[in-house]
Amino acid sequence: MKILVCISKAPDTTSKIAFTNNNSTFDENGVQYIVNPYDEWYALVRALEIKETSGADVTIITVGRAEDEAIMRKALAIGADEAIRIDADPVDAYMVASEISNYAKNQGFDLVLTGKETINFNGSQIGGMIAEGLNLPYVSIASKLDVNGSTLTLEREIIGGVEEVEVGLPAVVSCAKGMAEQRIPNMRGIMAARTKPLHVLPPTVTETLTSYVSFASPQAKSSVKLIDPNNMDELVSLLHSEAKVI
Amino acid sequence: MMKNLVYINGNSHLNKAAFEVVTYAKKLGGDITVLASGNMESSLLSSLGNYGAKEVIINRGITGNDDQQIAAWIASKAPDANNIIFSHDFQGKAIAPRLSVRLKAGLIAGAVSLPEADGSVKVNVFSGKAFGFVKTHSTQRIISLLPNSIAPEETGTHCGVTEINEEVGANKVRVISVKKPEGAIPLPEAELVVSAGRGLKGPEHWGMIESLANSLGAATACSRPVADIGWRPHHEHVGQTGVAIRPNLYIAIGISGAIQHLAGVNGSKVIVVINTDSEAPFFKAADYGVVGDAFEVIPKLTEAIHKFKAAQ
Ligand SMILES: Cc1cc2nc3c(=O)[nH]c(=O)nc-3n(C[C@H](O)[C@H](O)[C@H](O)COP(=O)(O)OP(=O)(O)OC[C@H]3O[C@@H](n4cnc5c(N)ncnc54)[C@H](O)[C@@H]3O)c2cc1C
Ligand SMILES: Nc1ncnc2c1ncn2[C@@H]1O[C@H](COP(=O)(O)O)[C@@H](O)[C@H]1O
């Protein structure tokens, strides 16, 4: 079985979010990049669990610049077998997804996994776009994934419940909490990652469909109104007459 | 004349998100055709006319949630559509990206307001820690709207509903079962949410949280460590790595307000924080704060709500 896991970088979850160039670009000053948590904790680890129980080749792919190889090495240290970097700035979801589906087209992957979303752009777009590019079925935001021969059994949250579905391979799945547990790379993994293959391929896509015009920070909340813990009637009355939420 | 298509899930109940997407399309201007798939009754769907729909077409031939089938069907209806609108839910997150590739139409994912004067649309980025303004470069535009971003507005009357039966390709995502939680309000749809963290000290104390939630008709949520230790089910975990919610009211009890927690709840309209520690970071994000012990404050708050409801 061949599994492709799409890995994105994301700013460390505690990063200060600020913008420069007249609010047109994210200020990377002092920002630490990590593997996007959904990609690492859920998609990658589940792929490795499948490898351990039934055997699989796990390839990771990132559309990004040379400096992103640091996070790719981390994914290799956790246990992926090889890595592909498409050497391009990830400017919009359509372009990133097209790069990945162009690469994957003739490689015979049985399963393509993405994270549920990146924690910087929160688009949840790329999995569905890859699925369309490869003309494969897609299951979005799965919280459980099992392989039975050539069939996947998955669970995902739908409106007002949880749906259990079955889909034949090959398929594309976006992965959310519940699918696997976070793993910390060990020393052996980190050493091994240094010599695992990391191939750099030239980009094939130039077209984009969207762009960010500018960014803005949310307005700071005016300061909190403190209520006496012995006067909950006051809180209820404020929620009703001032905040108008009950 | 602008033409807008709106897709709604015809398998669930007619939820608020459906009214929101139709209202959004109405405010963009032009004609609105609603496309739905599933088994929902036509009489229910005709009420979408009240929000501005000119007509509803429901396809009974697509019974599941296979986004490949649904995207193919929508694409067949889309050649002259200017805007195609989805709710940014599990389906919008699957069908809209597919359609974007199929039609080569730019997708604005997670919109939180109507287009600006320059045509860009505001979206949530960095897990609610900032906004971005996104523009599309294509002739057609696809928008998925974050739930609870726009208030539904009733302006018209019922509209006609056409039932069709078109199978579009094979259904490749076979539904085996659907589990519905008993009685509980689904968290992403809840307008009121009561949430608790490690400050509650143990799972045996959640009865108090549930009583408070019941008194309000609210859903319950929790911080990540609480779900990780197994005090509460995983689907209640809100935050950067759990569910992101934007209710009208979020009451956070015994939660410190770590940045990763805030990332999932900072879209809430009103935040109430109850915490023993007046230095807890959550107070900086709160509208109303109570510095006090949850074990004393919560029963009092629940009682005050019962009193308020009885007087209504
Ligand atoms: C990559 C990453 C992703 C993460 N994602 C998430 C996420 O999605 N969601 C999330 O929630 N966390 C997430 N976290 C964890 C987050 O950083 C915090 O550790 C977590 O939110 C803390 O949970 P808590 O507030 O319940 O517990 P604590 O931090 O232990 O806070 C407990 C609070 O309860 C108060 N308290 C104690 N006793 C009482 C009492 N009797 N009455 C009232 N108040 C009391 C205390 O003053 C304290 O403020 C993530 C962390 C990382 C590194
Ligand atoms: N530059 C990238 N390279 C490889 N995979 C990516 C990239 N950006 C996003 N992805 C994948 O697509 C998923 C969804 O991203 P998004 O649509 O941006 O929310 C992520 O969780 C990753 O698995």
XYZ file of C-alpha atoms and ligand atoms in Angstrom:
634
model
C 0.000 0.000 0.000
C 1.279 3.479 -0.883
C 0.201 6.459 1.229
C 0.842 10.131 0.476
C 0.597 12.550 3.422
C 0.363 16.287 2.651
C 2.376 18.295 5.144
C 2.170 22.033 5.621
C 4.153 24.326 7.860
C 2.264 26.495 10.349
C 3.360 29.121 12.847
C 3.858 27.729 16.350
C 0.498 27.949 18.126
C 1.780 30.590 20.558
C 3.146 32.902 17.814
C 2.302 36.559 17.873
C 0.172 37.252 14.808
C 1.158 40.560 13.165
C 1.390 41.965 9.646
C 3.818 44.196 7.737
C 3.999 46.032 4.381
C 0.860 48.000 5.012
C -0.916 44.917 6.411
C -0.381 42.945 3.237
C 2.004 40.260 4.527
C 2.289 38.076 7.605
C 5.167 39.281 9.784
C 7.475 36.254 10.105
C 9.806 38.097 12.455
C 10.516 35.784 15.405
C 7.942 33.237 14.261
C 8.816 29.552 14.786
C 7.347 27.167 12.249
C 6.022 23.744 13.191
C 4.330 20.947 11.258
C 0.643 21.872 11.022
C -0.817 19.933 14.008
C -3.578 18.160 12.026
C -1.062 16.948 9.455
C 1.386 15.684 12.053
C -0.769 14.368 14.897
C -3.545 12.813 12.872
C -2.725 12.290 9.161
C 0.931 11.301 9.507
C 0.607 9.221 12.674
C -2.402 7.303 11.307
C -0.445 6.569 8.117
C 2.425 5.220 10.248
C 0.043 3.064 12.296
C -1.258 1.527 9.060
C 2.345 0.939 7.989
C 3.074 -0.813 11.281
C 0.014 -3.066 11.249
C -0.356 -3.955 7.589
C 2.685 -2.592 5.807
C 2.771 0.593 3.725
C 5.137 3.072 2.120
C 4.570 6.531 3.550
C 5.641 9.506 1.438
C 5.202 13.080 2.616
C 4.796 16.022 0.257
C 5.165 19.756 0.885
C 4.734 22.627 -1.532
C 7.197 25.137 -0.162
C 10.615 26.734 -0.032
C 13.951 25.217 1.024
C 13.553 26.480 4.596
C 10.487 24.215 4.966
C 12.779 21.191 4.869
C 13.222 21.537 8.642
C 9.597 20.593 9.266
C 9.815 17.900 6.589
C 12.768 16.326 8.435
C 10.627 16.251 11.565
C 7.941 14.278 9.680
C 10.665 11.890 8.497
C 11.926 11.582 12.081
C 8.450 10.587 13.254
C 8.601 7.772 10.703
C 7.751 8.705 7.086
C 9.890 6.867 4.500
C 10.588 9.599 1.992
C 9.779 13.210 1.235
C 8.897 15.270 -1.826
C 9.225 19.050 -1.877
C 7.687 20.957 -4.749
C 9.901 24.012 -4.934
C 7.349 26.854 -4.969
C 5.786 29.432 -2.700
C 2.372 28.120 -1.641
C 0.423 31.174 -2.827
C -3.114 29.863 -3.043
C -4.984 26.654 -2.285
C -5.756 25.931 -5.949
C -2.094 26.180 -6.905
C -0.904 24.019 -3.976
C -3.548 21.351 -4.612
C -2.815 21.310 -8.348
C 0.898 20.803 -7.664
C 0.101 17.875 -5.388
C -2.398 16.239 -7.731
C -0.039 16.697 -10.704
C 2.680 14.944 -8.745
C 0.429 12.158 -7.435
C -1.310 11.424 -10.756
C 0.949 8.634 -11.997
C 2.479 7.431 -8.748
C -0.098 4.800 -7.821
C -0.971 6.078 -4.340
C -3.781 4.112 -2.687
C -4.494 6.761 -0.095
C -3.856 10.509 0.073
C -4.179 12.096 3.536
C -4.338 15.783 4.437
C -4.976 17.561 7.712
C -8.445 18.957 8.375
C -7.113 22.473 7.826
C -3.987 24.563 8.281
C -4.066 26.594 11.468
C -2.907 29.721 9.628
C -5.357 29.878 6.742
C -8.070 27.547 8.039
C -9.373 26.989 4.537
C -10.059 23.243 4.577
C -9.763 23.443 0.813
C -6.777 21.452 -0.305
C -8.030 17.896 0.335
C -11.176 18.380 -1.751
C -9.206 20.105 -4.494
C -6.713 17.216 -4.687
C -9.584 14.713 -4.807
C -11.150 16.568 -7.740
C -7.786 16.853 -9.491
C -7.271 13.092 -9.169
C -10.953 12.289 -9.780
C -11.111 10.281 -6.533
C -13.711 10.023 -3.778
C -13.108 12.235 -0.734
C -14.104 12.028 2.899
C -13.756 15.338 4.720
C -12.873 15.767 8.396
C -12.677 12.097 9.352
C -12.095 11.254 13.002
C -11.537 7.493 12.470
C -9.984 5.564 9.598
C -9.518 1.808 9.188
C -8.262 -0.108 6.169
C -9.875 -3.461 5.330
C -8.232 -4.785 2.194
C -9.211 -2.397 -0.568
C -11.892 -0.597 1.444
C -11.715 2.215 4.000
C -14.124 2.499 6.920
C -14.341 6.009 8.323
C -16.240 8.106 10.803
C -16.901 11.775 10.532
C -19.063 14.341 12.203
C -22.014 15.488 10.122
C -24.732 17.979 11.025
C -26.332 16.564 14.162
C -24.488 13.266 14.426
C -21.657 10.986 13.445
C -21.703 9.166 10.138
C -19.903 5.880 9.498
C -19.014 5.475 5.829
C -17.214 3.048 3.577
C -15.253 3.959 0.487
C -13.090 1.955 -1.923
C -9.414 2.726 -2.502
C -7.875 4.826 -3.903
C -9.326 7.774 -1.991
C -8.486 11.115 -0.371
C -9.244 11.798 3.313
C -8.813 14.884 5.507
C -7.926 13.997 9.087
C -9.153 15.457 12.380
C -8.880 14.757 16.073
C -9.683 11.224 17.180
C -7.844 9.514 14.353
C -4.537 9.003 16.191
C -2.432 10.238 19.097
C 0.488 12.639 18.835
C 3.947 10.996 18.728
C 7.268 12.492 19.796
C 10.182 11.562 17.523
C 12.937 9.593 19.295
C 16.700 9.899 18.848
C 16.875 6.960 16.457
C 14.179 8.494 14.292
C 15.936 11.842 14.243
C 19.240 10.214 13.204
C 17.527 8.100 10.529
C 15.701 11.137 9.122
C 19.008 12.726 8.112
C 19.650 10.094 5.477
C 16.110 9.468 4.245
C 15.482 10.632 0.661
C 14.097 14.152 0.211
C 13.457 14.898 -3.458
C 13.013 18.448 -4.724
C 10.876 18.834 -7.836
C 10.261 21.926 -9.959
C 6.762 23.453 -9.938
C 4.331 22.705 -12.771
C 1.508 25.143 -11.981
C 1.465 28.911 -12.442
C -2.237 29.664 -12.241
C -3.903 30.914 -9.058
C -7.569 31.686 -8.470
C -7.454 33.798 -5.307
C -5.231 36.225 -3.439
C -5.132 38.001 -0.103
C -5.506 41.759 -0.545
C -4.779 42.583 3.089
C -4.997 41.412 6.684
C -6.384 42.976 9.853
C -6.175 42.234 13.542
C -9.428 41.920 15.462
C -10.374 44.854 17.652
C -9.327 44.400 21.247
C -12.256 43.770 23.547
C -13.125 46.678 25.778
C -12.188 45.676 29.290
C -14.094 42.976 31.107
C -17.018 43.891 33.333
C -16.547 42.151 36.672
C -19.602 40.857 38.518
C -19.812 40.090 42.220
C -19.837 36.263 42.624
C -22.688 36.648 45.093
C -24.831 38.541 42.629
C -25.607 36.170 39.780
C -28.986 37.874 39.255
C -27.030 40.870 37.998
C -25.085 38.725 35.507
C -28.303 37.182 34.189
C -29.928 40.577 33.873
C -26.909 41.983 31.971
C -26.881 38.994 29.623
C -30.533 39.673 28.926
C -30.820 43.441 28.705
C -27.295 44.594 27.786
C -25.724 41.716 25.827
C -29.125 40.482 24.548
C -27.966 36.889 24.275
C -30.571 35.255 26.542
C -28.936 40.115 -13.816
C -26.633 38.352 -11.348
C -27.344 34.694 -10.780
C -26.575 33.029 -7.479
C -26.682 29.353 -6.664
C -26.911 28.199 -3.066
C -26.370 24.605 -1.950
C -27.957 23.264 1.201
C -27.915 19.815 2.770
C -31.293 18.205 2.114
C -30.651 15.290 4.461
C -30.533 17.125 7.775
C -33.223 19.304 9.300
C -33.585 22.782 7.782
C -31.047 24.454 10.053
C -30.103 28.065 10.682
C -27.083 27.730 8.377
C -29.497 27.231 5.448
C -31.278 30.510 6.229
C -27.909 32.236 6.592
C -26.602 31.172 3.185
C -29.808 32.192 1.410
C -29.813 35.561 3.209
C -26.170 36.047 2.215
C -26.937 35.316 -1.453
C -29.907 37.693 -1.291
C -27.652 40.482 -0.051
C -25.227 39.882 -2.916
C -28.113 40.833 -5.224
C -29.673 38.966 -8.139
C -31.695 35.781 -8.529
C -31.260 32.871 -6.164
C -31.719 29.221 -7.001
C -31.281 26.821 -4.102
C -29.965 23.356 -4.916
C -30.475 20.577 -2.379
C -30.007 16.842 -2.403
C -31.559 14.301 -0.075
C -34.924 13.390 1.338
C -36.114 16.630 2.941
C -39.804 17.399 2.351
C -40.593 19.972 -0.319
C -42.987 21.833 1.963
C -40.093 22.601 4.308
C -37.815 23.722 1.496
C -40.369 26.167 0.119
C -39.888 28.288 3.255
C -36.458 29.276 1.874
C -38.442 31.648 -0.356
C -39.016 33.751 2.757
C -35.283 34.470 2.844
C -35.042 35.391 -0.815
C -34.873 32.169 -2.847
C -36.643 32.322 -6.209
C -36.826 28.554 -6.532
C -35.549 25.367 -4.927
C -34.500 22.306 -6.886
C -34.159 19.126 -4.849
C -32.452 16.127 -6.360
C -33.836 12.891 -4.898
C -31.379 10.883 -7.001
C -28.473 11.774 -4.697
C -29.225 10.211 -1.341
C -25.934 10.299 0.574
C -23.260 12.904 1.228
C -20.915 11.921 -1.635
C -19.340 15.271 -2.519
C -18.170 13.965 -5.909
C -21.756 13.304 -6.995
C -23.039 16.553 -5.522
C -20.248 18.664 -7.053
C -20.888 17.101 -10.471
C -24.591 17.905 -10.196
C -24.036 21.492 -9.073
C -21.495 21.997 -11.889
C -24.152 20.944 -14.409
C -26.404 23.750 -13.105
C -23.636 26.331 -12.809
C -22.575 27.508 -16.292
C -24.173 30.952 -15.932
C -23.936 31.360 -12.138
C -21.957 34.353 -10.838
C -21.769 33.205 -7.223
C -22.134 29.765 -5.678
C -22.660 29.824 -1.925
C -22.161 27.075 0.689
C -22.146 26.875 4.438
C -18.578 26.253 5.661
C -19.600 22.920 7.255
C -18.380 19.359 6.578
C -20.092 19.420 3.190
C -19.172 22.947 2.146
C -15.584 22.056 3.035
C -15.749 19.100 0.617
C -18.002 20.179 -2.265
C -16.838 23.797 -2.641
C -13.124 22.924 -3.169
C -14.066 20.256 -5.709
C -16.261 22.696 -7.585
C -13.494 25.286 -7.506
C -11.188 22.926 -9.411
C -13.940 21.714 -11.713
C -15.108 25.207 -12.727
C -11.748 26.914 -12.214
C -13.624 29.358 -10.012
C -11.894 30.955 -7.027
C -13.082 29.774 -3.610
C -13.355 32.105 -0.637
C -13.425 29.650 2.262
C -14.834 30.655 5.633
C -16.274 34.069 4.740
C -17.505 36.101 7.712
C -19.099 39.057 5.944
C -20.410 40.433 2.667
C -17.926 41.639 0.010
C -16.150 44.945 0.611
C -16.267 47.809 -1.889
C -13.153 46.458 -3.641
C -14.778 43.031 -4.090
C -12.647 41.283 -1.472
C -14.331 39.178 1.197
C -13.354 39.016 4.856
C -12.357 35.585 6.171
C -11.066 34.307 9.522
C -7.372 33.435 9.455
C -4.845 32.307 12.082
C -7.660 30.541 13.938
C -9.573 33.730 14.576
C -6.506 35.692 15.696
C -6.757 37.830 12.534
C -8.855 38.548 9.457
C -7.835 38.344 5.821
C -9.469 39.954 2.782
C -9.562 37.563 -0.187
C -10.228 38.321 -3.828
C -10.952 35.882 -6.644
C -9.433 36.260 -10.131
C -12.013 34.132 -11.936
C -15.315 35.082 -13.583
C -17.259 32.821 -11.243
C -16.886 33.003 -7.483
C -17.517 30.376 -4.822
C -18.011 31.411 -1.194
C -18.375 29.193 1.873
C -19.882 31.102 4.755
C -18.810 30.513 8.352
C -21.924 29.695 10.427
C -23.292 32.480 12.640
C -21.711 35.266 10.541
C -24.890 36.874 9.243
C -28.367 37.161 10.749
C -31.080 35.441 8.649
C -33.649 37.934 7.327
C -37.149 37.066 6.198
C -38.238 39.281 3.340
C -40.455 37.350 0.951
C -42.907 34.507 0.744
C -42.739 30.783 0.022
C -41.212 29.736 -3.275
C -41.713 26.861 -5.658
C -39.868 23.574 -5.208
C -39.005 21.323 -8.145
C -38.262 17.695 -7.408
C -35.953 15.917 -9.803
C -34.402 12.486 -9.826
C -31.003 12.597 -11.473
C -28.300 10.170 -10.559
C -24.941 11.762 -11.300
C -22.221 9.123 -11.376
C -22.030 6.374 -8.785
C -22.309 6.977 -5.040
C -18.831 5.996 -3.863
C -19.129 7.047 -0.218
C -21.532 4.479 1.214
C -23.181 5.375 4.508
C -23.152 2.440 6.929
C -24.732 4.106 9.948
C -25.551 7.461 11.458
C -25.329 7.928 15.220
C -27.343 10.791 16.634
C -26.472 11.894 20.151
C -29.581 11.611 22.356
C -31.291 14.925 22.956
C -28.048 16.891 23.052
C -27.645 20.095 21.048
C -24.879 19.695 18.440
C -22.010 21.943 19.462
C -21.264 23.647 16.108
C -24.901 24.734 15.812
C -25.468 25.824 19.400
C -26.132 29.495 20.069
C -25.369 29.142 23.754
C -22.454 27.080 25.053
C -21.366 26.252 28.605
C -17.778 25.025 28.736
C -15.532 23.832 31.543
C -11.864 23.015 32.045
C -9.418 21.442 34.422
C -10.579 23.812 37.158
C -13.548 21.458 37.655
C -11.131 18.893 39.156
C -12.882 15.710 38.038
C -15.571 14.231 35.772
C -17.905 13.740 38.760
C -18.466 17.508 38.865
C -19.963 17.849 35.405
C -23.509 17.354 36.723
C -23.329 21.003 37.806
C -22.209 22.061 34.316
C -25.026 20.085 32.707
C -27.625 21.616 35.027
C -26.418 25.072 34.074
C -26.476 24.173 30.375
C -29.974 22.712 30.694
C -31.271 25.802 32.442
C -30.170 27.857 29.419
C -30.843 25.310 26.686
C -27.115 25.392 25.935
C -24.680 22.819 24.561
C -21.684 21.706 26.629
C -18.017 21.941 25.657
C -14.627 21.513 27.325
C -10.920 22.358 27.104
C -8.470 19.959 25.508
C -6.870 18.425 28.616
C -10.328 17.544 29.901
C -11.065 15.538 26.739
C -7.559 14.071 26.694
C -7.801 12.710 30.266
C -11.192 11.290 29.341
C -13.368 13.362 31.675
C -15.482 14.387 28.680
C -16.029 12.982 25.148
C -13.637 14.140 22.422
C -16.310 15.865 20.325
C -16.736 18.451 23.132
C -13.117 19.639 22.859
C -13.021 23.194 21.510
C -9.967 25.152 20.401
C -7.249 25.244 17.823
C -7.062 21.452 17.547
C -10.690 20.684 18.391
C -13.946 22.210 17.201
C -14.094 25.931 16.393
C -17.370 27.502 17.475
C -18.929 30.969 17.306
C -22.001 30.954 19.519
C -23.814 34.062 20.746
C -22.813 33.244 24.324
C -19.801 31.255 25.584
C -19.523 30.665 29.325
C -16.032 29.417 30.264
C -15.703 27.875 33.715
C -12.353 26.859 35.231
C -10.553 27.354 31.911
C -7.335 29.390 31.974
C -7.747 30.841 28.480
C -4.610 29.534 26.756
C -4.110 30.961 23.283
C -4.890 27.576 21.688
C -8.200 27.425 23.537
C -9.111 31.004 22.610
C -8.427 30.214 18.944
C -11.531 28.018 18.864
C -13.911 30.322 20.717
C -12.798 33.893 19.994
C -15.550 34.273 17.390
C -18.204 34.068 20.147
C -20.320 37.222 20.389
C -20.295 37.394 24.195
C -17.877 35.631 26.540
C -18.420 35.085 30.274
C -15.462 33.808 32.300
C -15.719 32.237 35.752
C -12.358 31.578 37.386
C -10.824 31.700 40.884
C -7.692 33.377 39.543
C -8.227 37.031 38.681
C -4.987 36.859 36.638
C -6.275 34.081 34.356
C -5.594 35.173 30.737
C -9.189 34.401 29.745
C -10.406 37.576 31.500
C -8.651 39.631 28.779
C -10.926 38.062 26.157
C -14.075 38.232 28.287
C -17.038 40.611 28.211
C -18.211 39.613 31.700
C -16.062 38.080 34.407
C -16.718 36.468 37.747
C -13.705 35.979 40.003
C -14.870 33.130 42.201
C -14.999 29.424 42.918
C -17.002 27.532 40.314
C -18.369 25.214 42.983
C -20.060 28.154 44.666
C -20.824 30.352 41.648
C -22.374 27.780 39.295
C -25.283 26.695 41.544
C -26.068 30.373 42.157
C -25.949 31.180 38.461
C -28.169 28.208 37.610
C -30.685 29.304 40.231
C -30.629 32.884 38.926
C -31.365 31.638 35.408
C -34.291 29.511 36.601
C -35.663 32.562 38.375
C -35.234 34.696 35.252
C -36.914 32.095 33.008
C -39.820 31.685 35.403
C -40.405 35.449 35.384
C -40.365 35.675 31.578
C -0.294 22.716 19.750
C -1.273 22.856 20.876
C -2.633 22.816 20.596
C -3.568 22.962 21.620
N -4.908 22.951 21.311
C -5.819 23.179 22.303
C -7.214 23.236 22.024
O -7.646 23.050 20.878
N -8.078 23.486 23.032
C -7.668 23.680 24.324
O -8.521 23.908 25.188
N -6.366 23.604 24.622
C -5.432 23.346 23.653
N -4.109 23.267 23.985
C -3.741 23.277 25.421
C -3.694 24.672 26.008
O -2.405 25.229 25.784
C -3.949 24.629 27.525
O -3.009 23.750 28.126
C -5.342 24.169 27.912
O -6.327 24.900 27.192
C -5.560 24.347 29.397
O -6.795 23.785 29.793
P -7.588 24.311 31.052
O -7.763 25.786 30.936
O -8.788 23.478 31.202
O -6.603 23.926 32.259
P -5.628 24.820 33.127
O -4.687 25.595 32.302
O -5.082 23.876 34.145
O -6.572 25.882 33.821
C -7.499 25.599 34.825
C -8.101 26.918 35.272
O -9.120 26.658 36.227
C -9.045 27.656 37.233
N -9.656 27.057 38.437
C -9.123 26.168 39.301
N -10.004 25.853 40.247
C -11.120 26.559 40.006
C -12.385 26.663 40.650
N -12.694 25.953 41.752
N -13.308 27.502 40.124
C -13.030 28.225 39.007
N -11.855 28.166 38.371
C -10.913 27.331 38.851
C -7.578 27.966 37.362
O -7.385 29.251 37.910
C -7.113 27.882 35.915
O -7.201 29.143 35.275
C -3.148 23.108 22.964
C -1.771 23.147 23.244
C -0.834 23.021 22.227
C 0.621 23.078 22.563
N 1.938 24.004 1.156
C 1.404 22.794 1.387
N 2.070 21.666 1.028
C 1.539 20.438 1.253
N 0.351 20.235 1.822
C -0.362 21.310 2.211
C 0.123 22.642 2.003
N -0.799 23.504 2.487
C -1.808 22.745 2.973
N -1.561 21.424 2.798
C -2.418 20.280 3.212
O -3.780 20.628 3.057
C -4.473 20.587 4.309
C -5.578 21.623 4.337
O -5.043 22.916 4.155
P -5.973 24.214 3.949
O -6.851 23.916 2.793
O -5.002 25.309 3.700
O -6.719 24.397 5.242
C -3.368 20.738 5.341
O -3.767 20.209 6.596
C -2.230 19.964 4.690
O -2.379 18.571 4.879
